[in-house]
Coordinates of N, CA and C in Angstrom, one line a residue:
M1 N 0.1 16.1 4.1 CA 0.0 15.0 3.2 C -0.2 13.7 4.1
A2 N -1.1 12.9 3.9 CA -1.3 11.7 4.6 C -0.2 10.7 4.2
V3 N -0.1 9.7 5.0 CA 0.9 8.7 4.7 C 0.4 7.7 3.6
A4 N 1.2 7.6 2.6 CA 0.8 6.7 1.5 C 1.6 5.4 1.7
R5 N 0.9 4.3 1.7 CA 1.5 3.0 1.9 C 1.5 2.2 0.6
M6 N 2.7 1.7 0.3 CA 2.9 0.8 -0.9 C 3.3 -0.5 -0.4
R7 N 2.4 -1.5 -0.5 CA 2.6 -2.8 0.0 C 2.4 -3.9 -1.1
M8 N 2.8 -5.1 -0.7 CA 2.6 -6.2 -1.6 C 1.1 -6.5 -1.8
S9 N 0.7 -7.0 -2.9 CA -0.7 -7.3 -3.2 C -1.1 -8.4 -2.3
R10 N -2.3 -8.4 -1.8 CA -2.8 -9.4 -0.9 C -3.0 -10.7 -1.6
I11 N -3.0 -10.7 -2.9 CA -3.1 -12.0 -3.7 C -1.9 -12.9 -3.3
A12 N -0.8 -12.3 -2.8 CA 0.3 -13.1 -2.4 C 0.0 -14.1 -1.3
L13 N -1.1 -13.8 -0.6 CA -1.5 -14.7 0.5 C -2.1 -16.0 0.0
V14 N -2.4 -16.1 -1.3 CA -3.0 -17.4 -1.8 C -2.0 -18.5 -1.7
P15 N -0.7 -18.3 -2.2 CA 0.2 -19.4 -2.0 C 0.5 -19.8 -0.6
V16 N 0.5 -18.8 0.3 CA 0.6 -19.0 1.7 C -0.5 -19.9 2.3
L17 N -1.7 -19.6 1.8 CA -2.8 -20.5 2.2 C -2.6 -21.9 1.7
F18 N -2.2 -22.1 0.5 CA -1.9 -23.4 0.0 C -0.8 -24.1 0.8
L19 N 0.2 -23.4 1.1 CA 1.3 -24.0 2.0 C 0.7 -24.4 3.3
T20 N -0.1 -23.6 3.9 CA -0.8 -23.9 5.2 C -1.6 -25.2 5.1
I21 N -2.3 -25.3 4.0 CA -3.1 -26.5 3.8 C -2.2 -27.8 3.6
C22 N -1.1 -27.6 2.9 CA -0.2 -28.7 2.7 C 0.6 -29.1 4.0
V23 N 0.8 -28.2 4.9 CA 1.6 -28.4 6.1 C 0.6 -29.0 7.2
L24 N -0.6 -28.7 7.1 CA -1.6 -29.0 8.2 C -1.6 -30.5 8.4
P25 N -1.7 -31.4 7.4 CA -1.7 -32.9 7.8 C -0.4 -33.4 8.5
V26 N 0.7 -32.8 8.2 CA 1.9 -33.1 8.8 C 1.9 -32.7 10.3
T27 N 1.3 -31.6 10.6 CA 1.3 -31.1 12.0 C 0.4 -31.9 12.9
V28 N -0.6 -32.6 12.3 CA -1.5 -33.5 13.1 C -0.8 -34.8 13.5
G29 N 0.2 -35.2 12.7 CA 0.8 -36.5 12.9 C 1.9 -36.5 14.0
S30 N 2.4 -35.4 14.4 CA 3.5 -35.4 15.4 C 3.3 -34.3 16.4
P31 N 3.6 -34.5 17.6 CA 3.4 -33.4 18.6 C 4.3 -32.2 18.4
W32 N 5.5 -32.4 17.8 CA 6.4 -31.2 17.6 C 6.3 -30.7 16.2
A33 N 5.5 -31.3 15.3 CA 5.4 -30.9 13.9 C 4.6 -29.6 13.8
W34 N 3.8 -29.2 14.8 CA 3.1 -28.0 14.8 C 4.0 -26.8 14.6
L35 N 5.2 -27.0 14.9 CA 6.2 -25.8 14.7 C 6.4 -25.5 13.3
L36 N 6.0 -26.4 12.4 CA 6.1 -26.1 10.9 C 5.1 -25.0 10.5
M37 N 4.1 -24.8 11.3 CA 3.1 -23.8 11.0 C 3.7 -22.4 11.2
A38 N 4.9 -22.3 11.8 CA 5.6 -21.0 11.9 C 6.0 -20.5 10.5
V39 N 6.3 -21.4 9.6 CA 6.7 -21.0 8.2 C 5.6 -20.2 7.5
P40 N 4.3 -20.8 7.4 CA 3.3 -20.0 6.8 C 2.9 -18.7 7.5
L41 N 3.0 -18.8 8.8 CA 2.7 -17.6 9.6 C 3.8 -16.5 9.4
A42 N 5.0 -16.8 9.3 CA 6.1 -15.9 9.0 C 5.9 -15.3 7.6
L43 N 5.5 -16.1 6.6 CA 5.3 -15.6 5.2 C 4.1 -14.7 5.2
A44 N 3.0 -15.0 5.9 CA 1.9 -14.1 5.9 C 2.3 -12.8 6.6
A45 N 3.0 -12.8 7.7 CA 3.5 -11.6 8.3 C 4.3 -10.8 7.4
W46 N 5.2 -11.4 6.6 CA 6.0 -10.7 5.6 C 5.1 -10.0 4.5
V47 N 4.1 -10.7 4.1 CA 3.2 -10.0 3.1 C 2.6 -8.8 3.6
F48 N 2.1 -8.9 4.9 CA 1.4 -7.7 5.5 C 2.4 -6.6 5.9
R49 N 3.6 -6.9 6.3 CA 4.5 -5.9 6.9 C 5.4 -5.2 5.9
V50 N 6.0 -5.9 5.0 CA 7.0 -5.4 4.1 C 6.5 -4.4 3.1
G51 N 7.1 -3.2 3.0 CA 6.7 -2.2 2.1 C 7.4 -0.8 2.3
V52 N 6.8 0.2 1.7 CA 7.3 1.5 1.7 C 6.2 2.5 2.1
D53 N 6.5 3.4 3.0 CA 5.5 4.4 3.4 C 6.1 5.8 3.0
L54 N 5.3 6.6 2.4 CA 5.7 7.9 2.0 C 4.8 8.9 2.8
G55 N 5.5 9.8 3.5 CA 4.8 10.8 4.3 C 5.5 12.1 4.4
D56 N 5.0 13.0 5.2 CA 5.6 14.3 5.3 C 7.0 14.3 5.9
D57 N 7.3 13.3 6.8 CA 8.6 13.2 7.4 C 9.6 12.6 6.5
G58 N 9.2 11.8 5.5 CA 10.2 11.2 4.6 C 9.7 9.8 4.1
V59 N 10.6 9.0 3.7 CA 10.4 7.7 3.2 C 10.7 6.7 4.3
T60 N 9.8 5.8 4.6 CA 10.0 4.7 5.6 C 10.0 3.4 4.9
V61 N 11.1 2.7 5.0 CA 11.2 1.4 4.4 C 11.0 0.3 5.5
R62 N 10.0 -0.6 5.3 CA 9.7 -1.6 6.4 C 10.1 -3.0 5.9
S63 N 10.8 -3.7 6.7 CA 11.1 -5.1 6.5 C 10.3 -5.9 7.5
L64 N 10.6 -7.2 7.6 CA 9.8 -8.0 8.5 C 10.0 -7.6 9.9
V65 N 11.2 -7.2 10.3 CA 11.4 -7.0 11.8 C 11.9 -5.6 12.1
A66 N 12.1 -4.8 11.0 CA 12.7 -3.4 11.3 C 12.1 -2.4 10.3
R67 N 12.4 -1.1 10.6 CA 12.0 -0.1 9.7 C 13.1 1.0 9.7
R68 N 13.2 1.7 8.6 CA 14.2 2.8 8.6 C 13.5 4.0 7.9
T69 N 13.6 5.2 8.5 CA 13.1 6.4 7.9 C 14.2 7.3 7.4
I70 N 14.0 7.7 6.1 CA 14.9 8.7 5.5 C 14.2 10.0 5.3
A71 N 14.7 11.1 5.9 CA 14.0 12.4 5.7 C 14.1 12.8 4.3
W72 N 13.1 13.6 3.8 CA 13.1 14.1 2.5 C 14.4 14.9 2.1
P73 N 14.9 15.7 2.9 CA 16.2 16.4 2.5 C 17.4 15.5 2.3
D74 N 17.3 14.3 2.9 CA 18.4 13.3 2.7 C 18.2 12.4 1.5
V75 N 17.1 12.5 0.8 CA 16.9 11.7 -0.4 C 17.5 12.4 -1.6
A76 N 18.5 11.7 -2.3 CA 19.1 12.2 -3.4 C 18.4 11.8 -4.7
G77 N 17.8 10.6 -4.7 CA 17.2 10.1 -5.9 C 16.9 8.6 -5.8
I78 N 16.4 8.1 -6.9 CA 16.1 6.7 -7.0 C 17.0 6.1 -8.1
R79 N 17.5 4.9 -7.8 CA 18.3 4.1 -8.8 C 17.5 2.9 -9.1
V80 N 17.5 2.5 -10.4 CA 16.9 1.3 -10.9 C 18.0 0.3 -11.0
G81 N 17.8 -0.9 -10.4 CA 18.8 -1.9 -10.4 C 18.8 -2.8 -11.7
E82 N 19.6 -3.7 -11.7 CA 19.7 -4.6 -12.9 C 18.4 -5.4 -13.2
R83 N 17.8 -5.8 -12.1 CA 16.5 -6.6 -12.2 C 15.3 -5.7 -12.0
A84 N 15.4 -4.5 -12.4 CA 14.3 -3.5 -12.3 C 13.8 -3.2 -10.8
D85 N 14.7 -3.6 -9.9 CA 14.4 -3.2 -8.5 C 14.8 -1.8 -8.2
L86 N 14.1 -1.2 -7.3 CA 14.4 0.3 -7.0 C 15.2 0.4 -5.7
W87 N 16.1 1.4 -5.7 CA 17.0 1.7 -4.6 C 16.9 3.1 -4.3
L88 N 16.7 3.5 -3.1 CA 16.7 4.9 -2.6 C 18.1 5.3 -2.3
V89 N 18.6 6.4 -3.0 CA 19.9 6.9 -2.9 C 19.9 8.1 -2.0
T90 N 20.7 8.1 -0.9 CA 20.7 9.2 0.0 C 21.8 10.2 -0.4
T91 N 21.8 11.4 0.2 CA 22.8 12.4 0.0 C 24.2 12.0 0.6
A92 N 24.1 11.0 1.5 CA 25.4 10.5 2.1 C 26.0 9.5 1.2
G93 N 25.3 9.1 0.1 CA 25.9 8.1 -0.8 C 25.5 6.7 -0.5
T94 N 24.7 6.5 0.5 CA 24.2 5.1 0.8 C 23.0 4.8 0.0
Q95 N 22.7 3.5 -0.2 CA 21.5 3.1 -0.9 C 20.7 2.1 -0.1
L96 N 19.4 2.2 -0.2 CA 18.5 1.4 0.5 C 17.5 0.8 -0.4
Q97 N 17.4 -0.5 -0.5 CA 16.5 -1.1 -1.4 C 15.0 -0.9 -1.0
L98 N 14.2 -0.6 -1.9 CA 12.8 -0.4 -1.7 C 12.1 -1.7 -2.0
P99 N 11.7 -2.4 -1.0 CA 11.1 -3.7 -1.2 C 9.7 -3.6 -1.9
V100 N 9.4 -4.6 -2.6 CA 8.1 -4.8 -3.4 C 7.9 -3.7 -4.4
L101 N 8.8 -2.9 -4.7 CA 8.7 -1.9 -5.8 C 9.6 -2.2 -6.9
R102 N 9.1 -2.0 -8.1 CA 9.9 -2.3 -9.3 C 9.9 -1.0 -10.2
A103 N 10.6 -1.0 -11.3 CA 10.7 0.1 -12.2 C 9.3 0.5 -12.7
R104 N 8.4 -0.4 -12.8 CA 7.0 -0.1 -13.3 C 6.2 0.8 -12.3
D105 N 6.7 0.8 -11.0 CA 6.1 1.6 -10.0 C 6.6 3.0 -9.9
L106 N 7.5 3.4 -10.7 CA 8.1 4.7 -10.6 C 7.1 5.8 -10.8
P107 N 6.2 5.8 -11.8 CA 5.2 6.9 -11.9 C 4.3 7.0 -10.6
R108 N 3.9 5.9 -10.1 CA 3.1 5.9 -8.9 C 3.9 6.5 -7.7
L109 N 5.1 6.1 -7.6 CA 6.0 6.5 -6.5 C 6.2 8.0 -6.6
A110 N 6.4 8.5 -7.8 CA 6.6 10.0 -8.1 C 5.3 10.8 -7.7
A111 N 4.2 10.2 -8.1 CA 2.9 10.9 -7.7 C 2.6 10.9 -6.3
L112 N 2.9 9.8 -5.6 CA 2.7 9.8 -4.1 C 3.7 10.6 -3.3
S113 N 4.8 10.9 -3.9 CA 5.8 11.6 -3.1 C 5.5 13.1 -3.1
G114 N 4.5 13.6 -3.9 CA 4.2 15.0 -3.9 C 5.2 15.8 -4.7
G115 N 5.8 15.2 -5.6 CA 6.8 16.0 -6.4 C 8.2 15.9 -5.9
R116 N 8.5 15.3 -4.8 CA 9.8 15.2 -4.2 C 10.7 14.2 -4.9
I117 N 10.1 13.2 -5.5 CA 10.8 12.3 -6.4 C 10.3 12.6 -7.8
P118 N 11.2 13.0 -8.7 CA 10.8 13.3 -10.1 C 10.2 12.2 -10.9
A119 N 9.2 12.5 -11.7 CA 8.6 11.5 -12.5 C 9.6 11.1 -13.7
P120 N 9.6 9.8 -14.0 CA 10.5 9.4 -15.1 C 10.1 9.9 -16.5

């Protein structure tokens, strides 16, 4: 099975572009204000990086600066939170939030897992 990547929609870059346009005049006015451009750059990196990868080795959850892989035998199930966010429950009893995924993504998550996560 190839790695299936579930990421945030690239449409989320539109507000980042608007923020960049708004910050740009401020950065021209002061020699140190160019550091403000780090905010839109960090947001763009977050949109591209954060997500969930499903592969043969397990589920990999990616944040902006780290990643964590849970092997398939260690996955006990999926929990839906109060705000329709998804949490990966392990056999050890720990929970790991699945970023950018909501309850509406459960059928797609079940299909991409190859039957390892049951369909709702």
